[in-house]
CSV table of C-alpha atoms in Angstrom, one decimal:
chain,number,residue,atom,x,y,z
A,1,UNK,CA,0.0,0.0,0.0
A,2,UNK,CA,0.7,3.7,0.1
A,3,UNK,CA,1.1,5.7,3.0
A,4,UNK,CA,2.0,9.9,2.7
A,5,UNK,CA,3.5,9.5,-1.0
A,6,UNK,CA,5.7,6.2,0.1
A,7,UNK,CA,5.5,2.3,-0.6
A,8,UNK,CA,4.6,0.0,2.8
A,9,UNK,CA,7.8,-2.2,2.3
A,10,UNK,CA,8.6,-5.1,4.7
A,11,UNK,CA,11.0,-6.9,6.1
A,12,UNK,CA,10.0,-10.4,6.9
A,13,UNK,CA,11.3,-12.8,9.4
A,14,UNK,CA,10.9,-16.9,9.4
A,15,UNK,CA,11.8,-19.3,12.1
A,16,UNK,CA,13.8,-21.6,9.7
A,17,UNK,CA,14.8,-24.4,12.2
A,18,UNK,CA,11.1,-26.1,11.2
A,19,UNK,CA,9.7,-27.1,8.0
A,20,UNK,CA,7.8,-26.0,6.6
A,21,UNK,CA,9.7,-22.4,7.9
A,22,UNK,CA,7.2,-20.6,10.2
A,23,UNK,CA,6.4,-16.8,9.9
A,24,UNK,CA,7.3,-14.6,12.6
A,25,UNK,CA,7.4,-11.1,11.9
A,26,UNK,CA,6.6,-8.4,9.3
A,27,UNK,CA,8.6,-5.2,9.9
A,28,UNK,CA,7.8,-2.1,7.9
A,29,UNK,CA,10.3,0.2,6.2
A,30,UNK,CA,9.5,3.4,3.9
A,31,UNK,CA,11.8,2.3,1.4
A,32,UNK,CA,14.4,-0.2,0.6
A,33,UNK,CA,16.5,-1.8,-2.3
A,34,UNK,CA,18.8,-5.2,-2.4
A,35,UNK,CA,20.8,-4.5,0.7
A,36,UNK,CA,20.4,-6.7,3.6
A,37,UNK,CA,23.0,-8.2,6.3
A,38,UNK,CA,23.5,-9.4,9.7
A,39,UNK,CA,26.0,-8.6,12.6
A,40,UNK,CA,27.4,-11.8,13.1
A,41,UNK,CA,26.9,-11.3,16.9
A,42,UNK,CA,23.2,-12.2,15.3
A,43,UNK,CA,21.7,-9.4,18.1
A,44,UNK,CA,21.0,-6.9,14.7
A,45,UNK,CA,20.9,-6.9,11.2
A,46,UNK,CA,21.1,-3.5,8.8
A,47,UNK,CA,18.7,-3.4,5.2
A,48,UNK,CA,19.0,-0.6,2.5
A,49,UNK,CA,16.9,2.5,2.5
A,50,UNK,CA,17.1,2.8,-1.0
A,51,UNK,CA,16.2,6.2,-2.7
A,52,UNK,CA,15.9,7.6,1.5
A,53,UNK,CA,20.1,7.2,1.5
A,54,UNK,CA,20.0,5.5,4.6
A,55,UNK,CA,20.9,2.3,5.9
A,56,UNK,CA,18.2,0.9,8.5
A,57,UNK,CA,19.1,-1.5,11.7
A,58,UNK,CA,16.8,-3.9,13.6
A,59,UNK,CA,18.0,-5.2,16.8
A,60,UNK,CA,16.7,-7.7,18.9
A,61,UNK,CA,14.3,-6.9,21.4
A,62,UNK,CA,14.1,-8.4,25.2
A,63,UNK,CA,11.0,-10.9,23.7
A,64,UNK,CA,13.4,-12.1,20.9
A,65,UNK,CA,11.3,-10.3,18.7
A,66,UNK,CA,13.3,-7.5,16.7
A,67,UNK,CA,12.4,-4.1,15.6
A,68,UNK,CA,13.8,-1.2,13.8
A,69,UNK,CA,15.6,0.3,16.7
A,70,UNK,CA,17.8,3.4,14.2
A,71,UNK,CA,19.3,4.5,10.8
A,72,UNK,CA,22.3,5.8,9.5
A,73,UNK,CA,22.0,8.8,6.6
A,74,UNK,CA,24.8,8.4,4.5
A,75,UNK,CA,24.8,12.1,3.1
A,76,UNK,CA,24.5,12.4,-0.2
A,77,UNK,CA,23.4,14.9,-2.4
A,78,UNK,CA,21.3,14.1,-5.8
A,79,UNK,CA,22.8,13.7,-8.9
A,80,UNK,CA,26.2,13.0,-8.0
A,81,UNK,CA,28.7,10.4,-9.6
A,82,UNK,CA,27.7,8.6,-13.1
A,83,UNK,CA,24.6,10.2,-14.1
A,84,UNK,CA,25.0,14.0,-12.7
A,85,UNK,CA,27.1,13.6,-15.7
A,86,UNK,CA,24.5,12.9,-18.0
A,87,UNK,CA,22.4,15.6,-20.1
A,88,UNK,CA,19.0,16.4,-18.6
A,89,UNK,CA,16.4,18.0,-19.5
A,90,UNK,CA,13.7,20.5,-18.8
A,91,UNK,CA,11.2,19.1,-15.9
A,92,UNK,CA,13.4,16.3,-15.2
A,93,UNK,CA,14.6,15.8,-11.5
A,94,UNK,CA,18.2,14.6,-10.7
A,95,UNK,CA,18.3,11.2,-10.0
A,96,UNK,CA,18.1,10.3,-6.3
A,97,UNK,CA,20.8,7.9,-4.3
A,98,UNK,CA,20.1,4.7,-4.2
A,99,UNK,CA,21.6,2.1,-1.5
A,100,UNK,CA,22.4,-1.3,-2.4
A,101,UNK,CA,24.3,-4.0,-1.1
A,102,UNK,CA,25.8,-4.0,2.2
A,103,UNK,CA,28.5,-6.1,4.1
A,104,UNK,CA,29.8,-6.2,7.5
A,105,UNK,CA,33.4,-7.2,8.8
A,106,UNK,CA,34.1,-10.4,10.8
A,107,UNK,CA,34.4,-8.3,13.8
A,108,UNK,CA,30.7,-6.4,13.8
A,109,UNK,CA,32.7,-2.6,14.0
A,110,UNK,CA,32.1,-1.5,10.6
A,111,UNK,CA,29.7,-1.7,8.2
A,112,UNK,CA,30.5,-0.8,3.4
A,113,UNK,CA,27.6,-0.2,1.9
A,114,UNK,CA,27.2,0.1,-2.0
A,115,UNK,CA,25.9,3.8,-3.2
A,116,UNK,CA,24.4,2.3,-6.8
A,117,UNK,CA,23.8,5.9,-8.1
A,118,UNK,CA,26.7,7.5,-6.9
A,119,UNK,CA,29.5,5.2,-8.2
A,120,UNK,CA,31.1,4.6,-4.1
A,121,UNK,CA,31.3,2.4,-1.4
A,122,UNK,CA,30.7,4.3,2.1
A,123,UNK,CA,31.8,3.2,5.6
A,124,UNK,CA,30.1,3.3,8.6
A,125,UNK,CA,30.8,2.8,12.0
A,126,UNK,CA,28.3,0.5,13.7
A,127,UNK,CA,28.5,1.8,17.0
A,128,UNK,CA,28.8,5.4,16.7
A,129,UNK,CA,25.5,4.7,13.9
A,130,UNK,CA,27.3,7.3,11.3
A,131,UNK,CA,29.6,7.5,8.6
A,132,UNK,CA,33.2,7.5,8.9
A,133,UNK,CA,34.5,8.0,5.4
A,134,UNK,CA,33.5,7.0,1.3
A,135,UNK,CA,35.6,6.3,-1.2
A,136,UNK,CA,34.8,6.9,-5.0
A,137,UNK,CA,34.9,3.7,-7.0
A,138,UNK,CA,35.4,5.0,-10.4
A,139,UNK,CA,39.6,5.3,-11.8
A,140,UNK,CA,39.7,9.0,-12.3
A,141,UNK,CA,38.7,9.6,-8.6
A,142,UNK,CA,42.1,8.4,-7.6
A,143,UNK,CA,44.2,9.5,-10.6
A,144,UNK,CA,43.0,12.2,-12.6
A,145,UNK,CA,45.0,10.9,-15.7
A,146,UNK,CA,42.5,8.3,-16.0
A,147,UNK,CA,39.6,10.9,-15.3
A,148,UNK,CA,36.7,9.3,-17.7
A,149,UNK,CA,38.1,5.7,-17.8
A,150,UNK,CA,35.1,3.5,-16.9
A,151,UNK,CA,35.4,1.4,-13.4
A,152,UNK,CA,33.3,0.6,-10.3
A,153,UNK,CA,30.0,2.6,-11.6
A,154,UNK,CA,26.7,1.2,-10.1
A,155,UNK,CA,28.1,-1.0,-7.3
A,156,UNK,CA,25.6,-2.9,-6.4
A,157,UNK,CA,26.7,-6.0,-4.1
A,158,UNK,CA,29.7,-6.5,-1.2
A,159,UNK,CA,31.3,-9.0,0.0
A,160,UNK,CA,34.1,-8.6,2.9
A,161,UNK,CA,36.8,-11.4,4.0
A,162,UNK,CA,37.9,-10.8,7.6
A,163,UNK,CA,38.5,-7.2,8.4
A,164,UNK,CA,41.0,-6.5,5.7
A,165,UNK,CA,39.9,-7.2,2.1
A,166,UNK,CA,36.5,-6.2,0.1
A,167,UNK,CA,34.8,-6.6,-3.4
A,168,UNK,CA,32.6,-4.8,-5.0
A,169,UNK,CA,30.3,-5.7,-8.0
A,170,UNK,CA,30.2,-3.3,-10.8
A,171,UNK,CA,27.2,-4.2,-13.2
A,172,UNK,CA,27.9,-1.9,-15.7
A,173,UNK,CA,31.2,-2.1,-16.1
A,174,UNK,CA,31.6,-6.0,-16.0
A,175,UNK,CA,34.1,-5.8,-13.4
A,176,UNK,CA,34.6,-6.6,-9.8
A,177,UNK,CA,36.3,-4.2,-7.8
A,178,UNK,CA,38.8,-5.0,-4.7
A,179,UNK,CA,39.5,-2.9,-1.9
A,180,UNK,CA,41.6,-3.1,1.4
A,181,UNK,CA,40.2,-1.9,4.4
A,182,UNK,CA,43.0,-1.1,6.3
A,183,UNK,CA,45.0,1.4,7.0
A,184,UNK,CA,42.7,3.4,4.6
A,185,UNK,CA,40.1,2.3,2.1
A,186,UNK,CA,41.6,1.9,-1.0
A,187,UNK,CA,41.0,0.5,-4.6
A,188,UNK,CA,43.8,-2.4,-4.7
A,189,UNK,CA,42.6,-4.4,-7.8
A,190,UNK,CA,39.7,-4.5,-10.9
A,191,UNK,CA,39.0,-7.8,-11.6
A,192,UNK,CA,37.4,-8.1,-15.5
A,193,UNK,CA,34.1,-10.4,-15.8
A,194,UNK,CA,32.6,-11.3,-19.0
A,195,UNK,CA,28.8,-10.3,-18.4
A,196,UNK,CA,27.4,-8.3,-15.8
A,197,UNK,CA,28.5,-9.4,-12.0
A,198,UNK,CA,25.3,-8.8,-9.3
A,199,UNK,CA,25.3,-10.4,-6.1
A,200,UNK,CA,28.6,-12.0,-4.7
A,201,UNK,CA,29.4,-14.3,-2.1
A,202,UNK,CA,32.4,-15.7,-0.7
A,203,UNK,CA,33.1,-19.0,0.3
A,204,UNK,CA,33.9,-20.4,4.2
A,205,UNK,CA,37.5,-20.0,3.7
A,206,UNK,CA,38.0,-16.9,1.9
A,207,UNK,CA,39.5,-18.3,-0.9
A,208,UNK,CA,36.7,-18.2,-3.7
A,209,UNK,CA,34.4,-15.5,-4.5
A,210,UNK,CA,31.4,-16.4,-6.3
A,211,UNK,CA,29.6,-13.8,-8.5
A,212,UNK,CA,25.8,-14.6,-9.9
A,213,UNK,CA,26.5,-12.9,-13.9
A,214,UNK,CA,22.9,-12.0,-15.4
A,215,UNK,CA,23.2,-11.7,-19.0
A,216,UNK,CA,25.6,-14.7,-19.0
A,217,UNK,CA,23.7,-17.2,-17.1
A,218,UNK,CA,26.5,-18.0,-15.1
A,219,UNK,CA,28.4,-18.0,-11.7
A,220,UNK,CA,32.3,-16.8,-12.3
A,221,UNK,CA,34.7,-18.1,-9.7
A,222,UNK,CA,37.5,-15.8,-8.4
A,223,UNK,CA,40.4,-16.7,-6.7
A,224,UNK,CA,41.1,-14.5,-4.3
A,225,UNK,CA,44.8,-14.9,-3.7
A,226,UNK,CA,45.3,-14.1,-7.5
A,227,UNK,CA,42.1,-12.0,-8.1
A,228,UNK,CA,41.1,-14.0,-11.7
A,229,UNK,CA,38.1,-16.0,-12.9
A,230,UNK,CA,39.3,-19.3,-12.7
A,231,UNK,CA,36.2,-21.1,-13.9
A,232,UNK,CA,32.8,-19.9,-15.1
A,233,UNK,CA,29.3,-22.5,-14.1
A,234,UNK,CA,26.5,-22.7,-16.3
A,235,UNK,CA,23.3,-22.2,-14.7
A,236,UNK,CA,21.2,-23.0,-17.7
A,237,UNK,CA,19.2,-26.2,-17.4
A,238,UNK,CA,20.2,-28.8,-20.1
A,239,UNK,CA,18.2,-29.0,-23.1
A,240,UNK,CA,15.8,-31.7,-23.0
């Protein structure tokens, strides 16, 4: 439904230790996108805001029921990045932020969230609630001789390993991008991907990252020591 000009969006929650999974809990949200991840102390977990720029956290309640208990703006103004690049035109409003994927290091502290419309990854600090730095994805941010070069627009998925080492997915670009955490964040690495990477996800040990490619119908394989696709998988069901 609508409420004051915004969508009723939900988060929904399942007990998954039955079958079938038994619904729990439906909690409301003005807006979201793709972005959602726990704390792995399992007491919170954060989802996107989408066009509100924001990331929103639930927390567990004294009932073991949970509830959206704060959220964290991340700041940015329309239009910047990619498309405040773009020609508009007369009557048309500059494109909003939107927030997409979001990961959390092994150690709770910190949360990167992906800024699809504005091309960056920001950080945020996940017990002061606010934002503690953002770093431009694209090549010419870091090195104005490459000003123009396309890298990192529309990020759209994170993964992190540890406390020390992130990637990024870069749909439009067809690349992955891989950052270190520590001392600074930093671009380390752009890892090419033949098709458009979306949602990533790392394995136990760190050592392979898996990334879903749309208009491929594939999963690539990255190993992360190296940071090359070592294998591609088919996801299309045999014919016949």
């Amino acid at each position: 439904g609508v409420r004051g000009g915004q969508t009723s969006e939900f988060v929904l929650i399942y007990d998954a230790s039955v079958f079938p999974v038994r619904f729990l809990q439906a909690l409301p949200l003005p807006n979201t996108f793709c972005g959602m991840e726990w704390n792995p102390n399992g007491n919170e977990f954060y989802v996107s805001g989408g066009v509100d720029d924001k990331i929103y956290i639930f927390a567990l309640n004294d009932d073991n029921t949970f509830s959206r208990h704060a959220s964290v703006t991340l700041v940015h103004a329309h239009g910047k990045g990619l498309l405040s690049e773009l020609p508009t035109h007369e009557g048309m409003e500059a494109p909003k932020p939107m927030v997409g994927g979001i990961a959390v290091n092994r150690s709770g502290t910190t949360a990167l969230v992906a800024n699809f419309y504005n091309d960056s990854v920001s950080v945020v600090d996940l017990k002061s609630r606010k934002t503690t730095g953002e770093l431009d994805l694209r090549p010419g941010a870091s090195d104005k001789s490459k000003s123009g070069v396309a890298g990192g627009e529309y990020p759209y998925w994170i993964a992190v390993r540890g406390d020390g080492t992130a990637w990024v997915s870069s749909p439009r670009d067809r690349e992955i991008v891989v950052l270190r955490l520590a001392p600074s964040i930093a671009v380390t690495a752009r890892i090419p991907i033949q098709g458009q990477p979306n949602r990533i996800l790392l394995n136990k040990s760190g050592t392979r990252l898996y990334a879903a490619v749309d208009n491929a119908d594939e999963v690539a394989v990255v190993d992360t020591a190296s940071n090359k696709v070592v294998q591609t998988l088919g996801v299309v069901a045999p014919v016949g």
